[in-house]
Amino acid sequence: MAAGWGVKVSISVKEICSNGPVIPVIEIDDEANALPLVEALMAGGINVVEITLRTPQALPAIKAVSQIKGLHVGAGTLLSADDVKKAKAAGATFGVSPGSTAELIEACEGEALPFLPGAATPSEVANLKSHGFEIQKFFPAEAAGGRPMLKAIAGPLQEITFCPTGGVSPENANDYLALPNVICVGGSWIASRKLIKDQAWDIIEANAKAASALA
Ligand code: 3PG
C-alpha cells in the first residue's frame, strides 16, 4: 500500500510512546530505502520510527518520509544543538538521545521538538525529572541493569516511565513491557541495518506485525 502524504501535527512524547509497544530504531545507509522501509513498517502496524543520526543518509532519509500522513519520524542519537536544529529542519517530529545535556534540552525547547532523553542511573533520572521529563529512554537497557534496575528505581522514582532501549529483543521485550514503569521499548531488531540494506521489506513487515502484537 502506498503511503499518503499530509500536513504534520505536533505530538507529545507521551503520545509517541503510547502509540505502540515498540519503537523501531533505524540505521539507514541509503535515503532511497526510507520510503519502502516506512511502508513496510506501517503495513505491519507501526507508525512511529526513530532514525538515528549515525549515517550520512539519516537526515535525507528523515526528510524523505517526514510528510507521510500518519507517520511520526523521530531523529535519534541527538548529541548537540546542531543535531537538533538539523533534525527539526529535516522534518523530525521528535528527538531521542542516548543521554542528556543542558545543551540538548535547551535546543529541543528552542526548536519546540518533543524530546525523549536517555538516562541510565538514578541521578540521571532524577536530574531529568527536575527538568520536567517524566518519560525517559532507559539506555543502554540490558547493560545498565535491565529489568532488575527498572524494578529497583520504580520505588523512589515512581513518577517516571521509561522506554528501555539497547539489548531489547523479541525474547525479552514482553518482560520489559510487563513492568509498570515501562511505557514502550525501542529496538533495532524490527528493521536492522542489514535487513534494510537487503531490502527485506517482507521480513521487516512481519517483524513489525509481531512487534505491534506485543502486550
Ligand atoms: C541504539 O540506540 O542503538 C538502540 O539502543 C538500539 O539498540 P539495539 O540494537 O540493542 O536494539
mmCIF file of C-alpha atoms and ligand atoms in Angstrom:
data_model
loop_
_atom_site.group_PDB
_atom_site.id
_atom_site.type_symbol
_atom_site.label_atom_id
_atom_site.label_comp_id
_atom_site.label_asym_id
_atom_site.label_seq_id
_atom_site.Cartn_x
_atom_site.Cartn_y
_atom_site.Cartn_z
ATOM 1 C CA MET A 1 0.000 0.000 0.000
ATOM 2 C CA ALA A 2 1.417 3.384 -0.950
ATOM 3 C CA ALA A 3 1.875 5.853 1.875
ATOM 4 C CA GLY A 4 -0.250 9.012 1.825
ATOM 5 C CA TRP A 5 1.092 12.481 2.385
ATOM 6 C CA GLY A 6 -0.276 15.124 4.702
ATOM 7 C CA VAL A 7 0.389 18.057 6.969
ATOM 8 C CA LYS A 8 2.166 17.019 10.164
ATOM 9 C CA VAL A 9 0.655 17.824 13.516
ATOM 10 C CA SER A 10 2.598 18.318 16.687
ATOM 11 C CA ILE A 11 2.761 15.313 19.022
ATOM 12 C CA SER A 12 3.864 14.860 22.629
ATOM 13 C CA VAL A 13 6.405 12.339 23.884
ATOM 14 C CA LYS A 14 3.573 10.654 25.775
ATOM 15 C CA GLU A 15 1.588 10.217 22.562
ATOM 16 C CA ILE A 16 4.681 8.958 20.736
ATOM 17 C CA CYS A 17 5.443 6.387 23.415
ATOM 18 C CA SER A 18 1.796 5.351 23.824
ATOM 19 C CA ASN A 19 1.341 4.752 20.134
ATOM 20 C CA GLY A 20 2.520 1.150 20.183
ATOM 21 C CA PRO A 21 4.650 -1.205 22.256
ATOM 22 C CA VAL A 22 7.837 -0.920 20.173
ATOM 23 C CA ILE A 23 9.668 1.972 18.524
ATOM 24 C CA PRO A 24 11.992 0.694 15.765
ATOM 25 C CA VAL A 25 15.486 2.172 15.986
ATOM 26 C CA ILE A 26 16.831 2.609 12.476
ATOM 27 C CA GLU A 27 20.301 2.955 10.970
ATOM 28 C CA ILE A 28 19.910 3.709 7.298
ATOM 29 C CA ASP A 29 22.632 3.847 4.655
ATOM 30 C CA ASP A 30 20.592 4.843 1.618
ATOM 31 C CA GLU A 31 17.933 7.519 1.595
ATOM 32 C CA ALA A 32 16.185 5.677 -1.252
ATOM 33 C CA ASN A 33 15.318 2.887 1.187
ATOM 34 C CA ALA A 34 13.462 5.217 3.568
ATOM 35 C CA LEU A 35 10.095 5.171 1.820
ATOM 36 C CA PRO A 36 9.812 1.389 1.261
ATOM 37 C CA LEU A 37 11.078 0.854 4.806
ATOM 38 C CA VAL A 38 8.384 3.050 6.283
ATOM 39 C CA GLU A 39 5.734 1.485 4.068
ATOM 40 C CA ALA A 40 6.742 -1.970 5.363
ATOM 41 C CA LEU A 41 6.667 -0.774 8.971
ATOM 42 C CA MET A 42 3.276 0.890 8.537
ATOM 43 C CA ALA A 43 1.872 -2.192 6.803
ATOM 44 C CA GLY A 44 2.979 -4.064 9.930
ATOM 45 C CA GLY A 45 1.126 -1.620 12.175
ATOM 46 C CA ILE A 46 3.982 0.656 13.264
ATOM 47 C CA ASN A 47 3.747 4.380 12.626
ATOM 48 C CA VAL A 48 6.393 5.755 14.983
ATOM 49 C CA VAL A 49 10.011 5.342 13.965
ATOM 50 C CA GLU A 50 13.359 6.647 15.205
ATOM 51 C CA ILE A 51 16.012 7.231 12.551
ATOM 52 C CA THR A 52 19.400 7.607 14.204
ATOM 53 C CA LEU A 53 21.793 10.326 13.053
ATOM 54 C CA ARG A 54 24.621 7.832 12.745
ATOM 55 C CA THR A 55 24.848 7.672 9.000
ATOM 56 C CA PRO A 56 25.315 10.418 6.412
ATOM 57 C CA GLN A 57 21.957 9.482 4.893
ATOM 58 C CA ALA A 58 19.939 9.793 8.105
ATOM 59 C CA LEU A 59 18.810 13.402 7.649
ATOM 60 C CA PRO A 60 17.873 12.956 3.970
ATOM 61 C CA ALA A 61 16.002 9.781 4.980
ATOM 62 C CA ILE A 62 14.054 11.680 7.661
ATOM 63 C CA LYS A 63 13.242 14.357 5.110
ATOM 64 C CA ALA A 64 12.110 11.770 2.564
ATOM 65 C CA VAL A 65 9.435 10.378 4.874
ATOM 66 C CA SER A 66 8.638 13.382 7.043
ATOM 67 C CA GLN A 67 5.429 14.268 5.241
ATOM 68 C CA ILE A 68 3.876 10.812 5.250
ATOM 69 C CA LYS A 69 0.401 11.001 6.712
ATOM 70 C CA GLY A 70 0.064 9.127 9.978
ATOM 71 C CA LEU A 71 3.814 8.592 10.422
ATOM 72 C CA HIS A 72 5.834 10.162 13.227
ATOM 73 C CA VAL A 73 9.515 10.126 12.397
ATOM 74 C CA GLY A 74 11.946 10.974 15.163
ATOM 75 C CA ALA A 75 15.639 11.713 14.984
ATOM 76 C CA GLY A 76 17.768 9.558 17.260
ATOM 77 C CA THR A 77 21.325 9.863 18.559
ATOM 78 C CA LEU A 78 20.959 13.624 19.027
ATOM 79 C CA LEU A 79 24.228 14.762 20.577
ATOM 80 C CA SER A 80 24.391 18.526 20.012
ATOM 81 C CA ALA A 81 22.269 21.620 19.451
ATOM 82 C CA ASP A 82 23.310 21.462 15.819
ATOM 83 C CA ASP A 83 21.893 17.918 15.540
ATOM 84 C CA VAL A 84 18.607 19.190 16.989
ATOM 85 C CA LYS A 85 18.408 22.076 14.501
ATOM 86 C CA LYS A 86 19.169 19.799 11.553
ATOM 87 C CA ALA A 87 16.686 17.162 12.731
ATOM 88 C CA LYS A 88 13.914 19.720 13.072
ATOM 89 C CA ALA A 89 14.748 21.227 9.679
ATOM 90 C CA ALA A 90 14.591 17.758 8.097
ATOM 91 C CA GLY A 91 11.072 17.311 9.466
ATOM 92 C CA ALA A 92 11.593 15.158 12.548
ATOM 93 C CA THR A 93 8.609 15.406 14.895
ATOM 94 C CA PHE A 94 10.512 14.224 17.970
ATOM 95 C CA GLY A 95 14.064 13.726 19.142
ATOM 96 C CA VAL A 96 15.813 10.954 21.058
ATOM 97 C CA SER A 97 19.206 10.949 22.719
ATOM 98 C CA PRO A 98 21.264 8.215 24.397
ATOM 99 C CA GLY A 99 21.919 10.630 27.285
ATOM 100 C CA SER A 100 21.156 14.237 28.031
ATOM 101 C CA THR A 101 22.957 17.551 28.339
ATOM 102 C CA ALA A 102 21.784 21.065 29.133
ATOM 103 C CA GLU A 103 22.651 21.992 25.534
ATOM 104 C CA LEU A 104 20.347 19.316 24.147
ATOM 105 C CA ILE A 105 17.486 20.145 26.495
ATOM 106 C CA GLU A 106 17.705 23.851 25.643
ATOM 107 C CA ALA A 107 17.985 23.175 21.918
ATOM 108 C CA CYS A 108 14.913 20.925 21.908
ATOM 109 C CA GLU A 109 12.987 23.547 23.867
ATOM 110 C CA GLY A 110 14.178 26.229 21.466
ATOM 111 C CA GLU A 111 13.132 24.212 18.433
ATOM 112 C CA ALA A 112 9.882 23.028 20.092
ATOM 113 C CA LEU A 113 10.988 19.466 19.389
ATOM 114 C CA PRO A 114 9.438 16.901 21.759
ATOM 115 C CA PHE A 115 12.400 15.181 23.387
ATOM 116 C CA LEU A 116 12.943 11.681 24.777
ATOM 117 C CA PRO A 117 16.254 11.949 26.632
ATOM 118 C CA GLY A 118 18.293 8.998 27.817
ATOM 119 C CA ALA A 119 19.228 8.090 31.382
ATOM 120 C CA ALA A 120 20.864 5.035 32.942
ATOM 121 C CA THR A 121 21.268 5.866 36.646
ATOM 122 C CA PRO A 122 19.030 7.214 39.441
ATOM 123 C CA SER A 123 20.931 10.527 39.418
ATOM 124 C CA GLU A 124 20.451 10.951 35.685
ATOM 125 C CA VAL A 125 16.775 10.057 36.000
ATOM 126 C CA ALA A 126 16.335 12.493 38.907
ATOM 127 C CA ASN A 127 18.171 15.238 37.030
ATOM 128 C CA LEU A 128 15.897 14.833 34.010
ATOM 129 C CA LYS A 129 12.883 14.745 36.322
ATOM 130 C CA SER A 130 13.959 18.124 37.704
ATOM 131 C CA HIS A 131 13.733 19.419 34.115
ATOM 132 C CA GLY A 132 10.208 18.028 33.780
ATOM 133 C CA PHE A 133 10.945 14.848 31.822
ATOM 134 C CA GLU A 134 8.535 12.239 33.114
ATOM 135 C CA ILE A 135 9.184 9.862 30.223
ATOM 136 C CA GLN A 136 12.796 8.891 29.586
ATOM 137 C CA LYS A 137 14.743 6.462 27.464
ATOM 138 C CA PHE A 138 16.476 3.890 29.669
ATOM 139 C CA PHE A 139 19.721 3.285 27.789
ATOM 140 C CA PRO A 140 21.617 1.025 27.384
ATOM 141 C CA ALA A 141 18.866 -1.050 28.951
ATOM 142 C CA GLU A 142 20.410 -4.505 29.255
ATOM 143 C CA ALA A 143 23.931 -3.260 30.020
ATOM 144 C CA ALA A 144 22.659 -0.754 32.599
ATOM 145 C CA GLY A 145 20.884 -3.350 34.703
ATOM 146 C CA GLY A 146 17.859 -4.290 32.644
ATOM 147 C CA ARG A 147 14.604 -5.174 34.345
ATOM 148 C CA PRO A 148 16.071 -5.504 37.873
ATOM 149 C CA MET A 149 17.324 -1.923 37.618
ATOM 150 C CA LEU A 150 13.947 -0.635 36.419
ATOM 151 C CA LYS A 151 12.199 -2.511 39.242
ATOM 152 C CA ALA A 152 14.644 -1.069 41.774
ATOM 153 C CA ILE A 153 14.162 2.539 40.712
ATOM 154 C CA ALA A 154 10.383 2.239 40.428
ATOM 155 C CA GLY A 155 10.059 2.851 44.191
ATOM 156 C CA PRO A 156 11.981 6.089 44.676
ATOM 157 C CA LEU A 157 11.353 7.420 41.155
ATOM 158 C CA GLN A 158 7.782 6.287 40.752
ATOM 159 C CA GLU A 159 6.506 9.139 38.580
ATOM 160 C CA ILE A 160 8.940 8.295 35.797
ATOM 161 C CA THR A 161 8.153 5.882 32.985
ATOM 162 C CA PHE A 162 10.717 4.541 30.580
ATOM 163 C CA CYS A 163 11.348 3.414 27.032
ATOM 164 C CA PRO A 164 14.115 0.831 27.568
ATOM 165 C CA THR A 165 16.385 0.554 24.532
ATOM 166 C CA GLY A 166 19.645 -1.277 23.952
ATOM 167 C CA GLY A 167 19.628 -5.045 24.128
ATOM 168 C CA VAL A 168 15.843 -5.301 23.954
ATOM 169 C CA SER A 169 14.839 -8.215 21.735
ATOM 170 C CA PRO A 170 11.800 -10.291 20.771
ATOM 171 C CA GLU A 171 12.820 -12.630 23.605
ATOM 172 C CA ASN A 172 12.773 -10.084 26.419
ATOM 173 C CA ALA A 173 10.518 -7.279 25.108
ATOM 174 C CA ASN A 174 7.378 -8.665 26.760
ATOM 175 C CA ASP A 175 9.120 -8.889 30.132
ATOM 176 C CA TYR A 176 10.092 -5.227 29.867
ATOM 177 C CA LEU A 177 6.592 -4.244 28.745
ATOM 178 C CA ALA A 178 5.107 -6.030 31.756
ATOM 179 C CA LEU A 179 6.840 -3.590 34.131
ATOM 180 C CA PRO A 180 4.534 -0.822 35.377
ATOM 181 C CA ASN A 181 7.178 1.858 34.743
ATOM 182 C CA VAL A 182 7.730 0.849 31.105
ATOM 183 C CA ILE A 183 5.601 2.670 28.545
ATOM 184 C CA CYS A 184 7.193 1.131 25.422
ATOM 185 C CA VAL A 185 10.512 -0.298 24.279
ATOM 186 C CA GLY A 186 12.897 0.574 21.474
ATOM 187 C CA GLY A 187 14.933 -1.789 19.361
ATOM 188 C CA SER A 188 16.735 -2.330 16.102
ATOM 189 C CA TRP A 189 15.618 -5.916 15.530
ATOM 190 C CA ILE A 190 12.465 -4.994 13.635
ATOM 191 C CA ALA A 191 14.420 -3.350 10.839
ATOM 192 C CA SER A 192 18.123 -3.978 11.318
ATOM 193 C CA ARG A 193 20.722 -2.199 9.205
ATOM 194 C CA LYS A 194 21.267 -5.443 7.282
ATOM 195 C CA LEU A 195 17.566 -6.097 6.648
ATOM 196 C CA ILE A 196 17.261 -2.549 5.279
ATOM 197 C CA LYS A 197 20.393 -2.932 3.116
ATOM 198 C CA ASP A 198 18.977 -6.218 1.792
ATOM 199 C CA GLN A 199 15.626 -4.501 1.144
ATOM 200 C CA ALA A 200 13.958 -7.335 3.040
ATOM 201 C CA TRP A 201 10.640 -5.485 3.236
ATOM 202 C CA ASP A 202 8.553 -8.630 3.764
ATOM 203 C CA ILE A 203 10.642 -9.652 6.761
ATOM 204 C CA ILE A 204 10.514 -6.124 8.161
ATOM 205 C CA GLU A 205 6.729 -6.050 7.750
ATOM 206 C CA ALA A 206 6.439 -9.416 9.524
ATOM 207 C CA ASN A 207 8.741 -8.205 12.326
ATOM 208 C CA ALA A 208 6.648 -5.052 12.654
ATOM 209 C CA LYS A 209 3.434 -7.101 12.853
ATOM 210 C CA ALA A 210 4.917 -9.299 15.580
ATOM 211 C CA ALA A 211 6.222 -6.252 17.476
ATOM 212 C CA SER A 212 2.855 -4.478 17.228
ATOM 213 C CA ALA A 213 1.177 -7.530 18.726
ATOM 214 C CA LEU A 214 3.323 -7.475 21.879
ATOM 215 C CA ALA A 215 1.334 -6.753 25.004
HETATM 216 C C1 3PG B 1 20.505 2.103 19.786
HETATM 217 O O1 3PG B 1 20.431 3.297 20.022
HETATM 218 O O2 3PG B 1 21.394 1.571 19.120
HETATM 219 C C2 3PG B 1 19.418 1.316 20.319
HETATM 220 O O3 3PG B 1 19.623 1.208 21.656
HETATM 221 C C3 3PG B 1 19.235 0.007 19.659
HETATM 222 O O4 3PG B 1 19.805 -0.993 20.407
HETATM 223 P P1 3PG B 1 19.630 -2.495 19.910
HETATM 224 O O5 3PG B 1 20.384 -2.607 18.624
HETATM 225 O O6 3PG B 1 20.245 -3.302 21.023
HETATM 226 O O7 3PG B 1 18.167 -2.737 19.741
#
